[in-house]
């Protein structure tokens, strides 16, 4: 099939990225440093609104449930926009009460998200409220049956306001001096996905100066306790029924899906397999990117360490696929069962943004819903050449 001159020009441009490593790193450092927990994503929301307000080509909207959509100004809305979805929360806690106990304070809290209760006693916690940070330590943790909630008792040296947001007391963001490709933080999942979408939107006017592609970032709340924000947005009617939703995640690394081997085209998660046409399109784009840009690495893997938002959108009838980064110390749990910082590779993050850039440049190749793709055509041609043999071949 011949390609249009415009598509050929776009394909050639893939080898000249509009995204710099330095810019991706700066956005990651700013984003990953923010404290967040399910239902307490305010610091991330404020940063997204600040980010969009500083860029004349972008506009931000906050829906009734607090999800943030960032889109392009001056671009005609499409019935089938490319939507990059990333969640703003990470497992964390809410302070429920605080009372004096001896020389300190006894704090009760609820922890939301999938972290084993057995790993928490003795762990340090950092609490944020009214512009003040306080430290505490977990005394006990008890998982509530059939929920994603754990009840904690903390000891603190100072009083903790009710409703304070709490995270594990880990470095907000660190670039390893001995291994500069290693980025560590308390919440790479999924603030790294947020940073990747922002890096793409930051450069979108250079990537697509004609404004042909309706690409949007959708940043959702409370994913860690059941995709609450994503499902609310999808059911509200605000997401066009023809949207192609790409979930951006940081997903548990495996020996077959290691860190440093490039971004991952995620064919499915623990619960479902994603849209075949969109997944094969992303694979073709990744293959083309690797062929034209020396050193570009990528992976195609089933990442079944958890369930991501792509499953949620797909179950509500939206076309959905996923890209992810291999994540170290998933949900702050080290291989020894202790609390530690999560990690990603800068090269993987930069590769993810450049793959998103290539998807925008090759948006014209995105398959339509329900149509026969290039693979179907190739299979039919191959079978047609061999069909006569069926008549000659003996069978019982």
XYZ file of C-alpha atoms in Angstrom:
396
model
C 0.000 0.000 0.000
C 1.482 3.358 -1.033
C 1.750 6.100 1.523
C 0.735 9.706 1.124
C 3.470 12.379 0.874
C 2.322 13.752 4.236
C 2.708 10.329 5.880
C 6.138 9.842 4.306
C 7.235 13.220 5.689
C 5.913 12.292 9.128
C 7.769 8.983 9.030
C 11.044 10.729 8.186
C 10.519 13.182 11.064
C 10.428 10.332 13.582
C 14.220 10.165 13.464
C 14.405 13.808 14.636
C 12.870 13.903 18.084
C 11.383 17.119 19.438
C 11.789 15.829 22.998
C 15.036 16.226 24.950
C 16.238 14.027 27.779
C 16.907 17.119 29.885
C 13.304 18.302 29.530
C 11.889 14.880 30.372
C 14.129 14.695 33.446
C 13.081 18.169 34.630
C 9.381 17.350 34.329
C 9.896 14.014 36.081
C 11.774 15.665 38.958
C 8.986 18.231 39.417
C 6.144 15.722 39.166
C 7.524 12.807 41.184
C 8.385 15.072 44.114
C 4.707 15.771 44.828
C 2.968 14.050 47.766
C -0.136 12.116 46.786
C -2.550 9.437 47.989
C -5.981 8.201 46.884
C -8.522 11.033 47.205
C -5.732 13.453 48.281
C -4.243 14.339 44.899
C -4.488 18.103 45.397
C -0.776 18.866 44.981
C -0.702 17.021 41.652
C -3.870 18.730 40.430
C -2.425 22.148 41.296
C 0.773 21.332 39.379
C -1.187 20.206 36.292
C -3.192 23.428 36.258
C 0.010 25.452 36.651
C 1.661 23.477 33.830
C -1.209 24.105 31.405
C -1.617 27.768 32.340
C 2.031 28.429 31.495
C 1.623 27.072 27.938
C -0.607 29.070 25.552
C -1.165 26.018 23.335
C -2.792 24.018 26.150
C -5.993 24.255 28.158
C -6.942 22.355 31.302
C -10.358 21.327 32.554
C -11.215 19.780 35.892
C -14.311 17.594 35.847
C -16.873 17.251 38.627
C -14.866 14.391 40.172
C -11.516 16.203 40.172
C -9.988 14.431 37.180
C -7.916 16.774 35.000
C -8.002 16.827 31.200
C -5.347 18.791 29.317
C -5.949 19.343 25.624
C -4.730 21.520 22.774
C -6.085 24.950 21.969
C -6.951 25.665 18.356
C -7.299 21.998 17.386
C -10.635 20.776 16.100
C -12.063 18.247 18.591
C -12.105 14.760 17.148
C -14.737 12.097 17.630
C -11.818 9.701 18.125
C -9.133 11.613 20.062
C -5.922 9.995 21.247
C -6.244 10.087 25.043
C -3.208 9.454 27.258
C -4.471 8.364 30.664
C -2.343 8.336 33.832
C -3.460 8.292 37.456
C -2.361 10.899 39.975
C -2.476 8.828 43.157
C -0.190 6.314 44.860
C -0.800 4.128 47.922
C -0.843 6.401 50.959
C -2.665 7.241 54.164
C -5.148 9.662 55.720
C -4.803 10.683 59.366
C -8.071 10.033 61.217
C -7.336 11.121 64.796
C -4.514 12.265 67.037
C -4.229 12.306 70.829
C -1.442 12.804 73.304
C 0.154 9.584 74.550
C 3.024 9.937 77.025
C 5.751 12.129 75.524
C 4.348 11.945 72.033
C 1.123 11.536 70.115
C -0.840 8.470 69.043
C -2.245 8.801 65.528
C -4.791 6.512 63.897
C -4.895 6.454 60.116
C -6.291 4.540 57.186
C -3.895 3.399 54.484
C -5.347 3.026 50.989
C -3.678 0.908 48.332
C -2.046 -2.456 47.825
C 0.832 -2.604 50.293
C 1.043 -5.659 52.587
C 0.230 -4.791 56.195
C 3.070 -7.038 57.401
C 5.630 -4.734 55.777
C 4.484 -1.556 57.516
C 5.265 -1.813 61.273
C 8.421 0.151 62.008
C 8.274 2.076 58.722
C 8.690 5.826 58.796
C 5.849 8.026 57.577
C 5.820 11.639 56.439
C 2.589 13.597 56.843
C 1.593 16.757 54.979
C -1.016 19.272 56.116
C -1.423 23.057 55.830
C 2.049 23.489 54.369
C 3.714 21.672 57.269
C 5.468 18.295 57.230
C 5.586 15.970 60.225
C 7.256 12.606 60.736
C 5.802 9.547 62.438
C 6.422 5.802 62.698
C 4.038 2.901 62.172
C 3.378 0.977 65.411
C 0.827 -1.479 64.045
C -1.040 -2.251 60.820
C -4.180 -4.331 60.363
C -5.640 -5.079 56.937
C -9.415 -4.836 56.717
C -10.855 -7.953 55.085
C -11.990 -7.725 51.445
C -10.921 -4.073 51.102
C -7.928 -2.091 49.883
C -7.718 -0.391 53.286
C -5.341 -0.954 56.211
C -5.836 0.595 59.645
C -2.626 2.015 61.129
C -1.522 3.225 64.522
C 1.356 5.718 64.381
C 3.607 7.377 66.944
C 4.472 11.019 66.282
C 6.493 13.548 68.253
C 4.167 16.406 67.258
C 0.433 16.742 66.804
C -0.915 15.647 63.403
C -3.991 17.416 61.950
C -6.948 15.213 61.113
C -7.103 14.575 57.383
C -3.360 14.941 56.831
C -1.948 13.151 53.785
C 0.697 10.585 54.602
C 3.362 8.843 52.535
C 6.193 6.562 53.492
C 9.192 8.604 54.647
C 11.262 8.077 51.502
C 13.164 10.434 49.181
C 10.713 12.320 46.989
C 12.969 12.124 43.934
C 16.618 11.096 43.571
C 18.860 10.582 40.559
C 21.521 8.073 41.541
C 25.000 9.610 41.318
C 26.710 6.296 40.640
C 24.065 5.235 38.112
C 22.560 8.388 36.546
C 20.039 6.330 34.582
C 18.385 5.226 37.826
C 15.587 7.451 39.154
C 14.139 6.717 42.584
C 11.166 8.155 44.429
C 8.350 7.430 46.793
C 5.684 7.409 44.042
C 6.926 6.479 40.564
C 3.602 4.636 40.127
C 2.021 6.510 38.488
C 3.561 9.968 38.654
C 6.073 8.748 36.061
C 3.138 8.154 33.708
C 1.872 11.656 34.466
C 5.338 13.077 33.694
C 5.504 11.190 30.370
C 2.158 12.611 29.251
C 3.243 16.124 30.284
C 6.499 15.804 28.351
C 4.554 14.897 25.214
C 2.070 17.761 25.686
C 4.923 20.176 26.411
C 6.402 19.491 22.959
C 3.199 18.856 20.995
C 3.320 22.120 19.028
C 6.777 21.201 17.713
C 5.750 17.603 17.031
C 2.504 18.509 15.233
C 2.710 22.202 14.307
C -0.280 21.974 11.973
C -2.593 20.944 14.788
C -3.892 17.848 12.971
C -3.933 15.498 15.966
C -6.408 15.799 18.831
C -4.255 14.367 21.601
C -5.255 14.816 25.233
C -3.900 13.998 28.647
C -6.387 12.566 31.135
C -5.167 12.515 34.736
C -7.354 10.511 37.077
C -7.926 10.122 40.816
C -8.083 7.167 43.203
C -6.905 4.478 40.787
C -5.313 2.519 43.609
C -8.680 1.753 45.210
C -10.607 0.657 42.129
C -10.152 3.101 39.206
C -12.618 5.470 40.865
C -11.745 8.601 38.890
C -11.305 6.854 35.528
C -14.636 5.048 35.786
C -16.421 8.215 36.866
C -15.005 10.120 33.890
C -15.773 7.322 31.438
C -19.380 7.007 32.630
C -20.028 10.753 32.688
C -20.183 11.177 28.915
C -17.178 13.509 28.917
C -14.990 10.923 27.158
C -15.982 10.578 23.460
C -17.233 7.077 22.662
C -14.772 6.845 19.765
C -11.735 7.777 21.899
C -8.619 5.636 21.706
C -7.344 5.510 25.276
C -3.699 4.657 25.975
C -3.038 3.891 29.636
C 0.411 5.053 30.780
C 1.682 3.159 33.809
C 4.661 2.083 35.860
C 4.230 -1.662 36.247
C 6.091 -4.267 38.296
C 9.384 -5.314 36.620
C 9.913 -9.005 35.879
C 12.908 -11.008 34.632
C 11.189 -11.169 31.237
C 10.380 -7.428 31.397
C 13.444 -5.787 32.946
C 14.291 -2.194 33.644
C 16.582 -0.556 31.116
C 15.311 -2.534 28.119
C 13.024 0.266 26.949
C 9.341 1.185 27.294
C 6.855 -1.667 27.148
C 3.941 -2.121 24.783
C 1.665 -3.791 27.308
C -0.519 -6.351 25.557
C -2.553 -6.988 28.708
C -2.616 -7.032 32.490
C -3.737 -9.440 35.189
C -7.390 -9.069 34.206
C -7.662 -8.578 30.443
C -6.032 -8.362 27.016
C -6.175 -4.958 25.348
C -7.426 -3.749 21.949
C -5.701 -5.801 19.250
C -5.700 -3.141 16.552
C -4.294 -0.399 18.779
C -1.664 -2.736 20.222
C -0.452 -3.862 16.794
C -0.359 -0.227 15.656
C 1.875 0.673 18.591
C 4.098 -2.330 17.825
C 4.488 -1.230 14.189
C 5.352 2.296 15.273
C 7.901 1.003 17.808
C 9.466 -1.255 15.186
C 9.725 1.671 12.782
C 11.215 3.875 15.456
C 13.848 1.262 16.304
C 14.739 0.876 12.619
C 15.202 4.616 12.086
C 16.766 5.734 15.350
C 19.854 3.868 16.421
C 19.730 2.662 19.987
C 15.956 2.872 20.512
C 14.899 -0.091 22.618
C 11.415 -1.307 23.430
C 9.576 -4.393 24.682
C 6.260 -6.130 23.983
C 5.067 -7.935 27.082
C 2.112 -9.216 29.069
C 2.453 -7.316 32.358
C 0.272 -9.282 34.753
C 1.617 -7.932 38.033
C -1.568 -5.897 38.465
C -4.602 -4.435 36.717
C -4.408 -1.024 35.039
C -6.858 1.578 33.794
C -6.854 0.121 30.267
C -8.992 -2.731 31.602
C -11.405 -0.282 33.237
C -11.920 1.717 30.035
C -12.191 -1.429 27.936
C -14.869 -2.932 30.168
C -16.982 0.189 29.581
C -16.718 -0.188 25.810
C -13.804 2.118 24.947
C -10.932 1.089 22.711
C -7.978 0.878 25.044
C -4.328 -0.151 24.995
C -1.361 0.457 27.257
C 2.273 1.468 27.494
C 4.300 1.155 30.665
C 7.665 1.407 32.366
C 9.268 -1.457 34.276
C 9.053 -0.496 37.945
C 11.405 -1.491 40.733
C 10.072 -1.971 44.288
C 6.450 -1.959 43.140
C 4.247 -0.172 45.713
C 7.349 0.602 47.792
C 7.978 -3.059 48.631
C 11.575 -4.296 48.303
C 12.427 -7.891 47.386
C 13.077 -8.505 51.104
C 9.589 -7.366 52.056
C 10.607 -4.013 53.482
C 9.484 -0.493 52.609
C 11.711 1.237 50.055
C 11.725 3.762 47.242
C 10.322 2.808 43.862
C 12.551 3.148 40.813
C 12.435 3.578 37.047
C 15.097 4.069 34.386
C 15.498 7.488 32.782
C 16.283 5.841 29.437
C 12.982 3.942 29.638
C 11.068 7.129 30.466
C 12.661 9.079 27.613
C 11.953 6.136 25.303
C 8.303 6.158 26.363
C 7.935 9.852 25.518
C 9.627 9.356 22.145
C 7.313 6.452 21.384
C 4.345 8.689 22.197
C 5.828 11.298 19.865
C 6.056 8.694 17.097
C 2.440 7.662 17.678
C 1.358 11.262 17.116
C 3.416 11.468 13.929
C 1.920 8.240 12.615
C -1.619 8.823 13.840
C -2.910 8.411 10.265
C -2.033 4.712 10.451
C -4.154 4.128 13.533
C -6.670 1.398 12.646
C -10.370 2.154 12.675
C -12.573 0.306 15.126
C -13.924 -2.966 13.775
C -12.133 -2.726 10.431
C -9.783 -5.225 8.870
C -6.200 -4.277 9.476
C -2.992 -4.942 7.573
C -2.542 -8.270 9.342
C -5.954 -9.542 8.185
C -5.178 -8.536 4.600
C -1.818 -10.297 4.690
C -3.338 -13.471 6.139
C -6.076 -13.542 3.497
C -3.574 -13.087 0.651
C -1.372 -15.857 1.976
C -4.324 -18.216 2.417
C -5.626 -17.457 -1.086
C -2.340 -18.581 -2.609
C -2.586 -21.914 -0.788
C -6.312 -22.558 -1.022
C -6.138 -24.836 -4.077
C -4.036 -27.238 -2.085
C -6.994 -27.903 0.188
C -8.831 -29.581 -2.682
C -5.858 -31.779 -3.534
C -4.870 -32.685 0.014
C -6.410 -35.944 1.331
C -8.467 -35.853 4.484
C -10.592 -38.453 6.324
